[in-house]
Amino acid sequence: MSSQIGVPLSGKKWGRGAISPSQRVYDAELHLLFDRGTRPDRDAIRAFAARCPPVSVSHDSHPEDAPYVDALQRSGQYWFELLRDGLTFDLVGLAPGPKSASPDMAQRFDLPALPELHHYETLTLRPGPHVAAAGKSMPVVRTMMALACDLVRHFDDLLAIGWEPAGSVIGRRFFESVTAAWLDGGPFPALGLTAFVEAPDGALQSVGLAFWIGRELRIEPPLSDDRVAATRLAIRLVNHLILMGGLEADDHITAPDGSRLVLRPSRERALISVWRE
């Protein structure tokens, strides 16, 4: 796996009082990056739904008897509403209409480099209006991730998945592998659905965990001095925190090396700090 774990591409690092991109408010949206000229149209999505039993088309923005001008809604784009496991999701940006906006990407996983804008076209997958109010809930997001896996398996030209809460772009095979494993009861895919950056004081801080539990994780120095070990620990702690649904009071756990760790949520900032007892 080729991944970027460290400082963002801008070269900036975030300190204790700074607001990182992960602390901004993001919607639950996945960005599907297709090779240029291969973005699917409505017929391709109908064929996908016909071959994928868990998925059906619940609404078409461009029915057969509607003129093109009447179909261009939702920012002038073609879109389908897809139904999976009783929940609806909008797939926006279908050909031949305008593509979706490119995601804000700073971290890459299982990709040799960040995709260049002129090499791909984007569709956006997001919770539909009927479930938008619960769009950040775990059941809705898990079902959306399952639908994204369905799309990856069907479309060979789907190159990567963008997840804006973490500012990440994830290679297709890695995304499908780790996400499917999580949906089957495995660990949360911390490398991809979250990421990690280095703070100026040497701490290792998560990006995107706040989307899931309302706080970011911060491995404090000197526990963070060994960057590889700190990243492995952060991955384990992210999974732990996701399973717990967050943390509101101090927690004490045993690290893989047998040492005792303290996890302490900040009262002033949306952070959980970690250090040795």
PDB file of C-alpha atoms in Angstrom:
ATOM      1  CA  MET A   1       0.000   0.000   0.000  1.00  0.00           C
ATOM      2  CA  SER A   2       1.280   3.447  -0.887  1.00  0.00           C
ATOM      3  CA  SER A   3      -0.113   6.053   1.458  1.00  0.00           C
ATOM      4  CA  GLN A   4       0.643   9.521   2.677  1.00  0.00           C
ATOM      5  CA  ILE A   5       0.621   9.744   6.447  1.00  0.00           C
ATOM      6  CA  GLY A   6       2.176  12.889   7.882  1.00  0.00           C
ATOM      7  CA  VAL A   7       1.953  16.579   7.104  1.00  0.00           C
ATOM      8  CA  PRO A   8      -0.665  17.780   4.597  1.00  0.00           C
ATOM      9  CA  LEU A   9       0.416  18.566   1.043  1.00  0.00           C
ATOM     10  CA  SER A  10       0.313  22.288   1.792  1.00  0.00           C
ATOM     11  CA  GLY A  11       3.194  21.786   4.195  1.00  0.00           C
ATOM     12  CA  LYS A  12       1.190  23.182   7.099  1.00  0.00           C
ATOM     13  CA  LYS A  13       0.965  21.513  10.461  1.00  0.00           C
ATOM     14  CA  TRP A  14      -1.669  22.076  13.112  1.00  0.00           C
ATOM     15  CA  GLY A  15      -0.987  22.870  16.725  1.00  0.00           C
ATOM     16  CA  ARG A  16      -3.094  22.530  19.821  1.00  0.00           C
ATOM     17  CA  GLY A  17      -5.224  25.611  19.241  1.00  0.00           C
ATOM     18  CA  ALA A  18      -5.483  25.513  15.461  1.00  0.00           C
ATOM     19  CA  ILE A  19      -8.548  24.417  13.505  1.00  0.00           C
ATOM     20  CA  SER A  20      -7.574  21.635  11.136  1.00  0.00           C
ATOM     21  CA  PRO A  21      -9.684  20.720   8.081  1.00  0.00           C
ATOM     22  CA  SER A  22     -11.050  17.783  10.061  1.00  0.00           C
ATOM     23  CA  GLN A  23     -12.684  20.180  12.526  1.00  0.00           C
ATOM     24  CA  ARG A  24     -14.739  21.837   9.797  1.00  0.00           C
ATOM     25  CA  VAL A  25     -18.237  20.577   9.081  1.00  0.00           C
ATOM     26  CA  TYR A  26     -18.448  18.119   6.186  1.00  0.00           C
ATOM     27  CA  ASP A  27     -21.423  16.298   4.723  1.00  0.00           C
ATOM     28  CA  ALA A  28     -21.533  12.526   4.399  1.00  0.00           C
ATOM     29  CA  GLU A  29     -20.514  12.382   0.743  1.00  0.00           C
ATOM     30  CA  LEU A  30     -18.371   9.987  -1.240  1.00  0.00           C
ATOM     31  CA  HIS A  31     -16.709  11.181  -4.437  1.00  0.00           C
ATOM     32  CA  LEU A  32     -16.327   8.545  -7.145  1.00  0.00           C
ATOM     33  CA  LEU A  33     -13.379   9.336  -9.415  1.00  0.00           C
ATOM     34  CA  PHE A  34     -13.687   7.883 -12.913  1.00  0.00           C
ATOM     35  CA  ASP A  35     -11.118   7.828 -15.661  1.00  0.00           C
ATOM     36  CA  ARG A  36     -11.718  10.764 -18.005  1.00  0.00           C
ATOM     37  CA  GLY A  37     -14.422  10.011 -20.573  1.00  0.00           C
ATOM     38  CA  THR A  38     -15.750   6.940 -18.723  1.00  0.00           C
ATOM     39  CA  ARG A  39     -18.220   8.568 -16.320  1.00  0.00           C
ATOM     40  CA  PRO A  40     -21.374   6.407 -16.459  1.00  0.00           C
ATOM     41  CA  ASP A  41     -24.675   7.607 -17.879  1.00  0.00           C
ATOM     42  CA  ARG A  42     -28.216   6.675 -16.846  1.00  0.00           C
ATOM     43  CA  ASP A  43     -28.200   3.470 -18.931  1.00  0.00           C
ATOM     44  CA  ALA A  44     -24.991   2.308 -17.264  1.00  0.00           C
ATOM     45  CA  ILE A  45     -26.483   2.893 -13.803  1.00  0.00           C
ATOM     46  CA  ARG A  46     -29.675   1.039 -14.728  1.00  0.00           C
ATOM     47  CA  ALA A  47     -27.533  -1.880 -15.930  1.00  0.00           C
ATOM     48  CA  PHE A  48     -25.569  -1.764 -12.661  1.00  0.00           C
ATOM     49  CA  ALA A  49     -28.764  -1.867 -10.585  1.00  0.00           C
ATOM     50  CA  ALA A  50     -30.131  -4.746 -12.669  1.00  0.00           C
ATOM     51  CA  ARG A  51     -26.985  -6.817 -12.005  1.00  0.00           C
ATOM     52  CA  CYS A  52     -26.659  -5.932  -8.297  1.00  0.00           C
ATOM     53  CA  PRO A  53     -29.555  -7.544  -6.370  1.00  0.00           C
ATOM     54  CA  PRO A  54     -29.283  -5.341  -3.219  1.00  0.00           C
ATOM     55  CA  VAL A  55     -29.660  -2.159  -5.320  1.00  0.00           C
ATOM     56  CA  SER A  56     -32.586  -0.699  -7.255  1.00  0.00           C
ATOM     57  CA  VAL A  57     -33.346   2.617  -8.940  1.00  0.00           C
ATOM     58  CA  SER A  58     -36.026   4.456  -6.960  1.00  0.00           C
ATOM     59  CA  HIS A  59     -36.011   7.685  -8.980  1.00  0.00           C
ATOM     60  CA  ASP A  60     -34.611   8.869 -12.315  1.00  0.00           C
ATOM     61  CA  SER A  61     -34.046  12.591 -12.871  1.00  0.00           C
ATOM     62  CA  HIS A  62     -34.439  12.027 -16.620  1.00  0.00           C
ATOM     63  CA  PRO A  63     -37.366   9.710 -17.378  1.00  0.00           C
ATOM     64  CA  GLU A  64     -37.778   8.580 -20.968  1.00  0.00           C
ATOM     65  CA  ASP A  65     -40.621  10.990 -21.718  1.00  0.00           C
ATOM     66  CA  ALA A  66     -38.979  14.081 -20.168  1.00  0.00           C
ATOM     67  CA  PRO A  67     -37.059  16.566 -22.325  1.00  0.00           C
ATOM     68  CA  TYR A  68     -33.418  17.165 -21.476  1.00  0.00           C
ATOM     69  CA  VAL A  69     -34.101  20.676 -20.156  1.00  0.00           C
ATOM     70  CA  ASP A  70     -36.630  19.349 -17.624  1.00  0.00           C
ATOM     71  CA  ALA A  71     -34.157  16.817 -16.290  1.00  0.00           C
ATOM     72  CA  LEU A  72     -31.400  19.237 -15.369  1.00  0.00           C
ATOM     73  CA  GLN A  73     -32.132  19.750 -11.697  1.00  0.00           C
ATOM     74  CA  ARG A  74     -29.971  19.789  -8.556  1.00  0.00           C
ATOM     75  CA  SER A  75     -27.292  22.174  -9.849  1.00  0.00           C
ATOM     76  CA  GLY A  76     -27.966  21.258 -13.491  1.00  0.00           C
ATOM     77  CA  GLN A  77     -26.836  17.645 -13.154  1.00  0.00           C
ATOM     78  CA  TYR A  78     -28.208  14.251 -14.032  1.00  0.00           C
ATOM     79  CA  TRP A  79     -28.865  12.165 -10.935  1.00  0.00           C
ATOM     80  CA  PHE A  80     -30.388   8.873  -9.869  1.00  0.00           C
ATOM     81  CA  GLU A  81     -31.874   7.957  -6.524  1.00  0.00           C
ATOM     82  CA  LEU A  82     -30.672   4.462  -5.592  1.00  0.00           C
ATOM     83  CA  LEU A  83     -32.282   2.240  -2.961  1.00  0.00           C
ATOM     84  CA  ARG A  84     -30.180  -0.139  -0.856  1.00  0.00           C
ATOM     85  CA  ASP A  85     -31.288  -1.914   2.315  1.00  0.00           C
ATOM     86  CA  GLY A  86     -34.334   0.324   2.582  1.00  0.00           C
ATOM     87  CA  LEU A  87     -32.322   3.588   2.431  1.00  0.00           C
ATOM     88  CA  THR A  88     -32.088   6.003  -0.491  1.00  0.00           C
ATOM     89  CA  PHE A  89     -28.963   7.676  -1.853  1.00  0.00           C
ATOM     90  CA  ASP A  90     -28.461  10.238  -4.613  1.00  0.00           C
ATOM     91  CA  LEU A  91     -25.843   9.520  -7.274  1.00  0.00           C
ATOM     92  CA  VAL A  92     -25.157  12.901  -8.869  1.00  0.00           C
ATOM     93  CA  GLY A  93     -23.118  13.977 -11.903  1.00  0.00           C
ATOM     94  CA  LEU A  94     -24.012  11.323 -14.480  1.00  0.00           C
ATOM     95  CA  ALA A  95     -23.026  11.749 -18.133  1.00  0.00           C
ATOM     96  CA  PRO A  96     -23.833  13.540 -20.351  1.00  0.00           C
ATOM     97  CA  GLY A  97     -24.604  16.276 -17.820  1.00  0.00           C
ATOM     98  CA  PRO A  98     -22.021  18.220 -15.817  1.00  0.00           C
ATOM     99  CA  LYS A  99     -19.740  16.206 -13.558  1.00  0.00           C
ATOM    100  CA  SER A 100     -19.676  16.767  -9.800  1.00  0.00           C
ATOM    101  CA  ALA A 101     -17.185  19.138  -8.200  1.00  0.00           C
ATOM    102  CA  SER A 102     -13.774  17.675  -7.425  1.00  0.00           C
ATOM    103  CA  PRO A 103     -13.187  16.775  -3.762  1.00  0.00           C
ATOM    104  CA  ASP A 104     -10.652  18.509  -1.521  1.00  0.00           C
ATOM    105  CA  MET A 105      -7.894  15.880  -1.263  1.00  0.00           C
ATOM    106  CA  ALA A 106      -4.750  16.048   0.871  1.00  0.00           C
ATOM    107  CA  GLN A 107      -4.140  12.420   1.879  1.00  0.00           C
ATOM    108  CA  ARG A 108      -3.769   9.428  -0.445  1.00  0.00           C
ATOM    109  CA  PHE A 109      -3.993   5.708   0.161  1.00  0.00           C
ATOM    110  CA  ASP A 110      -3.009   2.945  -2.274  1.00  0.00           C
ATOM    111  CA  LEU A 111      -2.278   5.527  -4.961  1.00  0.00           C
ATOM    112  CA  PRO A 112       1.175   6.547  -6.288  1.00  0.00           C
ATOM    113  CA  ALA A 113       0.142  10.235  -6.346  1.00  0.00           C
ATOM    114  CA  LEU A 114      -2.891  12.419  -5.876  1.00  0.00           C
ATOM    115  CA  PRO A 115      -5.105  12.276  -8.997  1.00  0.00           C
ATOM    116  CA  GLU A 116      -4.737  15.297 -11.293  1.00  0.00           C
ATOM    117  CA  LEU A 117      -7.940  17.168 -12.101  1.00  0.00           C
ATOM    118  CA  HIS A 118      -7.673  16.746 -15.866  1.00  0.00           C
ATOM    119  CA  HIS A 119      -7.324  12.941 -15.560  1.00  0.00           C
ATOM    120  CA  TYR A 120     -10.666  12.120 -13.950  1.00  0.00           C
ATOM    121  CA  GLU A 121     -14.368  12.960 -13.726  1.00  0.00           C
ATOM    122  CA  THR A 122     -16.355  12.800 -10.505  1.00  0.00           C
ATOM    123  CA  LEU A 123     -19.733  11.493  -9.388  1.00  0.00           C
ATOM    124  CA  THR A 124     -21.034  12.230  -5.888  1.00  0.00           C
ATOM    125  CA  LEU A 125     -22.832   9.672  -3.733  1.00  0.00           C
ATOM    126  CA  ARG A 126     -24.742  11.063  -0.749  1.00  0.00           C
ATOM    127  CA  PRO A 127     -27.761  10.287   1.451  1.00  0.00           C
ATOM    128  CA  GLY A 128     -31.031  11.147  -0.257  1.00  0.00           C
ATOM    129  CA  PRO A 129     -33.497  13.736   1.051  1.00  0.00           C
ATOM    130  CA  HIS A 130     -35.532  11.108   2.920  1.00  0.00           C
ATOM    131  CA  VAL A 131     -32.555  10.112   5.104  1.00  0.00           C
ATOM    132  CA  ALA A 132     -30.532  13.357   4.984  1.00  0.00           C
ATOM    133  CA  ALA A 133     -31.433  14.284   8.564  1.00  0.00           C
ATOM    134  CA  ALA A 134     -29.721  11.083   9.712  1.00  0.00           C
ATOM    135  CA  GLY A 135     -27.052  11.287   7.036  1.00  0.00           C
ATOM    136  CA  LYS A 136     -24.172  11.074   9.524  1.00  0.00           C
ATOM    137  CA  SER A 137     -25.600   8.196  11.530  1.00  0.00           C
ATOM    138  CA  MET A 138     -23.663   4.944  11.460  1.00  0.00           C
ATOM    139  CA  PRO A 139     -26.422   2.831   9.794  1.00  0.00           C
ATOM    140  CA  VAL A 140     -26.818   5.326   6.938  1.00  0.00           C
ATOM    141  CA  VAL A 141     -23.087   5.808   6.377  1.00  0.00           C
ATOM    142  CA  ARG A 142     -22.385   2.056   6.504  1.00  0.00           C
ATOM    143  CA  THR A 143     -25.086   1.418   3.899  1.00  0.00           C
ATOM    144  CA  MET A 144     -23.659   4.184   1.696  1.00  0.00           C
ATOM    145  CA  MET A 145     -20.199   2.596   1.994  1.00  0.00           C
ATOM    146  CA  ALA A 146     -21.696  -0.769   0.997  1.00  0.00           C
ATOM    147  CA  LEU A 147     -23.283   0.868  -2.057  1.00  0.00           C
ATOM    148  CA  ALA A 148     -19.921   2.415  -2.957  1.00  0.00           C
ATOM    149  CA  CYS A 149     -18.344  -1.055  -2.769  1.00  0.00           C
ATOM    150  CA  ASP A 150     -21.050  -2.327  -5.130  1.00  0.00           C
ATOM    151  CA  LEU A 151     -20.155   0.431  -7.598  1.00  0.00           C
ATOM    152  CA  VAL A 152     -16.421  -0.281  -7.337  1.00  0.00           C
ATOM    153  CA  ARG A 153     -16.986  -3.969  -8.110  1.00  0.00           C
ATOM    154  CA  HIS A 154     -19.145  -3.145 -11.133  1.00  0.00           C
ATOM    155  CA  PHE A 155     -17.267  -0.258 -12.773  1.00  0.00           C
ATOM    156  CA  ASP A 156     -13.657  -1.029 -13.732  1.00  0.00           C
ATOM    157  CA  ASP A 157     -13.078   2.630 -14.669  1.00  0.00           C
ATOM    158  CA  LEU A 158     -13.859   3.814 -11.139  1.00  0.00           C
ATOM    159  CA  LEU A 159     -10.285   4.650 -10.146  1.00  0.00           C
ATOM    160  CA  ALA A 160     -10.568   5.948  -6.594  1.00  0.00           C
ATOM    161  CA  ILE A 161     -12.916   7.091  -3.845  1.00  0.00           C
ATOM    162  CA  GLY A 162     -12.712  10.517  -2.216  1.00  0.00           C
ATOM    163  CA  TRP A 163     -13.845  10.972   1.400  1.00  0.00           C
ATOM    164  CA  GLU A 164     -13.871  14.656   2.258  1.00  0.00           C
ATOM    165  CA  PRO A 165     -14.122  14.489   6.080  1.00  0.00           C
ATOM    166  CA  ALA A 166     -10.595  13.031   6.068  1.00  0.00           C
ATOM    167  CA  GLY A 167      -9.446  14.900   2.953  1.00  0.00           C
ATOM    168  CA  SER A 168      -8.528  11.476   1.595  1.00  0.00           C
ATOM    169  CA  VAL A 169      -8.558   9.737  -1.758  1.00  0.00           C
ATOM    170  CA  ILE A 170      -8.394   5.953  -1.698  1.00  0.00           C
ATOM    171  CA  GLY A 171      -7.460   3.511  -4.450  1.00  0.00           C
ATOM    172  CA  ARG A 172     -10.358   1.325  -5.595  1.00  0.00           C
ATOM    173  CA  ARG A 173      -8.986  -2.052  -4.505  1.00  0.00           C
ATOM    174  CA  PHE A 174      -7.863  -0.859  -1.083  1.00  0.00           C
ATOM    175  CA  PHE A 175     -11.173   0.940  -0.476  1.00  0.00           C
ATOM    176  CA  GLU A 176     -13.246  -2.105  -1.398  1.00  0.00           C
ATOM    177  CA  SER A 177     -11.050  -4.473   0.609  1.00  0.00           C
ATOM    178  CA  VAL A 178     -10.911  -2.591   3.915  1.00  0.00           C
ATOM    179  CA  THR A 179     -14.479  -1.272   3.716  1.00  0.00           C
ATOM    180  CA  ALA A 180     -15.988  -4.675   2.930  1.00  0.00           C
ATOM    181  CA  ALA A 181     -13.986  -6.200   5.793  1.00  0.00           C
ATOM    182  CA  TRP A 182     -15.347  -3.532   8.176  1.00  0.00           C
ATOM    183  CA  LEU A 183     -18.915  -4.069   6.990  1.00  0.00           C
ATOM    184  CA  ASP A 184     -18.444  -7.793   7.639  1.00  0.00           C
ATOM    185  CA  GLY A 185     -17.443  -7.153  11.252  1.00  0.00           C
ATOM    186  CA  GLY A 186     -13.748  -6.353  10.881  1.00  0.00           C
ATOM    187  CA  PRO A 187     -11.836  -3.281  12.096  1.00  0.00           C
ATOM    188  CA  PHE A 188     -12.781   0.238  11.098  1.00  0.00           C
ATOM    189  CA  PRO A 189     -10.714   1.389   8.067  1.00  0.00           C
ATOM    190  CA  ALA A 190      -8.772   4.086   9.900  1.00  0.00           C
ATOM    191  CA  LEU A 191      -6.382   4.475   6.971  1.00  0.00           C
ATOM    192  CA  GLY A 192      -8.736   6.039   4.460  1.00  0.00           C
ATOM    193  CA  LEU A 193     -11.863   7.033   6.369  1.00  0.00           C
ATOM    194  CA  THR A 194      -9.533   8.911   8.705  1.00  0.00           C
ATOM    195  CA  ALA A 195      -5.932  10.045   8.227  1.00  0.00           C
ATOM    196  CA  PHE A 196      -3.102  11.319  10.419  1.00  0.00           C
ATOM    197  CA  VAL A 197      -0.980  14.492  10.432  1.00  0.00           C
ATOM    198  CA  GLU A 198       1.966  15.704  12.475  1.00  0.00           C
ATOM    199  CA  ALA A 199       1.505  18.675  14.819  1.00  0.00           C
ATOM    200  CA  PRO A 200       4.316  21.233  15.293  1.00  0.00           C
ATOM    201  CA  ASP A 201       5.204  19.799  18.712  1.00  0.00           C
ATOM    202  CA  GLY A 202       5.567  16.296  17.283  1.00  0.00           C
ATOM    203  CA  ALA A 203       2.169  14.951  18.304  1.00  0.00           C
ATOM    204  CA  LEU A 204       0.300  12.730  15.863  1.00  0.00           C
ATOM    205  CA  GLN A 205      -3.269  13.893  15.240  1.00  0.00           C
ATOM    206  CA  SER A 206      -6.133  12.300  13.358  1.00  0.00           C
ATOM    207  CA  VAL A 207      -8.021  13.961  10.512  1.00  0.00           C
ATOM    208  CA  GLY A 208     -11.649  13.018  10.019  1.00  0.00           C
ATOM    209  CA  LEU A 209     -12.353  11.109  13.235  1.00  0.00           C
ATOM    210  CA  ALA A 210     -14.503  14.038  14.379  1.00  0.00           C
ATOM    211  CA  PHE A 211     -16.986  13.177  11.642  1.00  0.00           C
ATOM    212  CA  TRP A 212     -17.621   9.856  13.385  1.00  0.00           C
ATOM    213  CA  ILE A 213     -17.362  10.664  17.115  1.00  0.00           C
ATOM    214  CA  GLY A 214     -17.180  14.475  17.347  1.00  0.00           C
ATOM    215  CA  ARG A 215     -13.494  14.561  18.403  1.00  0.00           C
ATOM    216  CA  GLU A 216     -10.065  14.057  16.890  1.00  0.00           C
ATOM    217  CA  LEU A 217      -7.385  11.816  18.396  1.00  0.00           C
ATOM    218  CA  ARG A 218      -4.006  13.227  19.456  1.00  0.00           C
ATOM    219  CA  ILE A 219      -1.051  10.970  20.379  1.00  0.00           C
ATOM    220  CA  GLU A 220       1.092  13.161  22.623  1.00  0.00           C
ATOM    221  CA  PRO A 221       4.918  13.282  22.696  1.00  0.00           C
ATOM    222  CA  PRO A 222       6.992  11.339  23.589  1.00  0.00           C
ATOM    223  CA  LEU A 223       4.534   8.544  22.808  1.00  0.00           C
ATOM    224  CA  SER A 224       4.432   9.868  19.241  1.00  0.00           C
ATOM    225  CA  ASP A 225       8.219  10.001  18.760  1.00  0.00           C
ATOM    226  CA  ASP A 226       8.284   6.663  16.932  1.00  0.00           C
ATOM    227  CA  ARG A 227       6.066   7.669  14.026  1.00  0.00           C
ATOM    228  CA  VAL A 228       5.419   4.124  12.752  1.00  0.00           C
ATOM    229  CA  ALA A 229       4.542   2.783  16.199  1.00  0.00           C
ATOM    230  CA  ALA A 230       2.400   5.856  16.925  1.00  0.00           C
ATOM    231  CA  THR A 231       0.482   5.410  13.681  1.00  0.00           C
ATOM    232  CA  ARG A 232      -0.165   1.749  14.451  1.00  0.00           C
ATOM    233  CA  LEU A 233      -1.367   2.716  17.907  1.00  0.00           C
ATOM    234  CA  ALA A 234      -3.588   5.449  16.458  1.00  0.00           C
ATOM    235  CA  ILE A 235      -5.192   2.954  14.073  1.00  0.00           C
ATOM    236  CA  ARG A 236      -6.029   0.650  16.995  1.00  0.00           C
ATOM    237  CA  LEU A 237      -7.370   3.546  19.079  1.00  0.00           C
ATOM    238  CA  VAL A 238      -9.538   4.863  16.251  1.00  0.00           C
ATOM    239  CA  ASN A 239     -11.172   1.444  15.969  1.00  0.00           C
ATOM    240  CA  HIS A 240     -11.593   1.360  19.770  1.00  0.00           C
ATOM    241  CA  LEU A 241     -13.225   4.792  19.813  1.00  0.00           C
ATOM    242  CA  ILE A 242     -15.525   3.992  16.883  1.00  0.00           C
ATOM    243  CA  LEU A 243     -16.730   0.856  18.668  1.00  0.00           C
ATOM    244  CA  MET A 244     -17.334   2.873  21.858  1.00  0.00           C
ATOM    245  CA  GLY A 245     -19.140   5.637  19.976  1.00  0.00           C
ATOM    246  CA  GLY A 246     -16.750   8.281  21.334  1.00  0.00           C
ATOM    247  CA  LEU A 247     -15.322   9.213  24.713  1.00  0.00           C
ATOM    248  CA  GLU A 248     -16.626  11.678  27.281  1.00  0.00           C
ATOM    249  CA  ALA A 249     -14.495  10.749  30.326  1.00  0.00           C
ATOM    250  CA  ASP A 250     -10.967   9.506  30.962  1.00  0.00           C
ATOM    251  CA  ASP A 251     -10.241   5.962  29.851  1.00  0.00           C
ATOM    252  CA  HIS A 252      -7.290   3.722  30.752  1.00  0.00           C
ATOM    253  CA  ILE A 253      -6.183   0.965  28.391  1.00  0.00           C
ATOM    254  CA  THR A 254      -3.223  -1.335  27.868  1.00  0.00           C
ATOM    255  CA  ALA A 255      -1.062  -0.672  24.799  1.00  0.00           C
ATOM    256  CA  PRO A 256       0.228  -3.518  22.575  1.00  0.00           C
ATOM    257  CA  ASP A 257       3.622  -3.257  24.310  1.00  0.00           C
ATOM    258  CA  GLY A 258       1.987  -3.769  27.715  1.00  0.00           C
ATOM    259  CA  SER A 259       2.276  -0.167  28.905  1.00  0.00           C
ATOM    260  CA  ARG A 260      -0.716   1.647  30.382  1.00  0.00           C
ATOM    261  CA  LEU A 261      -2.223   4.536  28.437  1.00  0.00           C
ATOM    262  CA  VAL A 262      -4.540   7.375  29.406  1.00  0.00           C
ATOM    263  CA  LEU A 263      -7.139   8.688  26.953  1.00  0.00           C
ATOM    264  CA  ARG A 264      -8.460  12.078  28.053  1.00  0.00           C
ATOM    265  CA  PRO A 265     -11.089  14.140  26.191  1.00  0.00           C
ATOM    266  CA  SER A 266     -10.491  17.883  26.291  1.00  0.00           C
ATOM    267  CA  ARG A 267     -13.156  20.123  27.802  1.00  0.00           C
ATOM    268  CA  GLU A 268     -12.153  23.082  25.627  1.00  0.00           C
ATOM    269  CA  ARG A 269     -11.384  21.462  22.280  1.00  0.00           C
ATOM    270  CA  ALA A 270     -12.736  18.558  20.234  1.00  0.00           C
ATOM    271  CA  LEU A 271      -9.691  16.390  20.993  1.00  0.00           C
ATOM    272  CA  ILE A 272      -8.861  13.170  22.823  1.00  0.00           C
ATOM    273  CA  SER A 273      -5.252  13.215  24.050  1.00  0.00           C
ATOM    274  CA  VAL A 274      -3.292  10.009  24.648  1.00  0.00           C
ATOM    275  CA  TRP A 275      -0.146   9.481  26.715  1.00  0.00           C
ATOM    276  CA  ARG A 276       1.496   6.899  28.968  1.00  0.00           C
ATOM    277  CA  GLU A 277       0.503   6.774  32.630  1.00  0.00           C
TER     278      GLU A 277
END
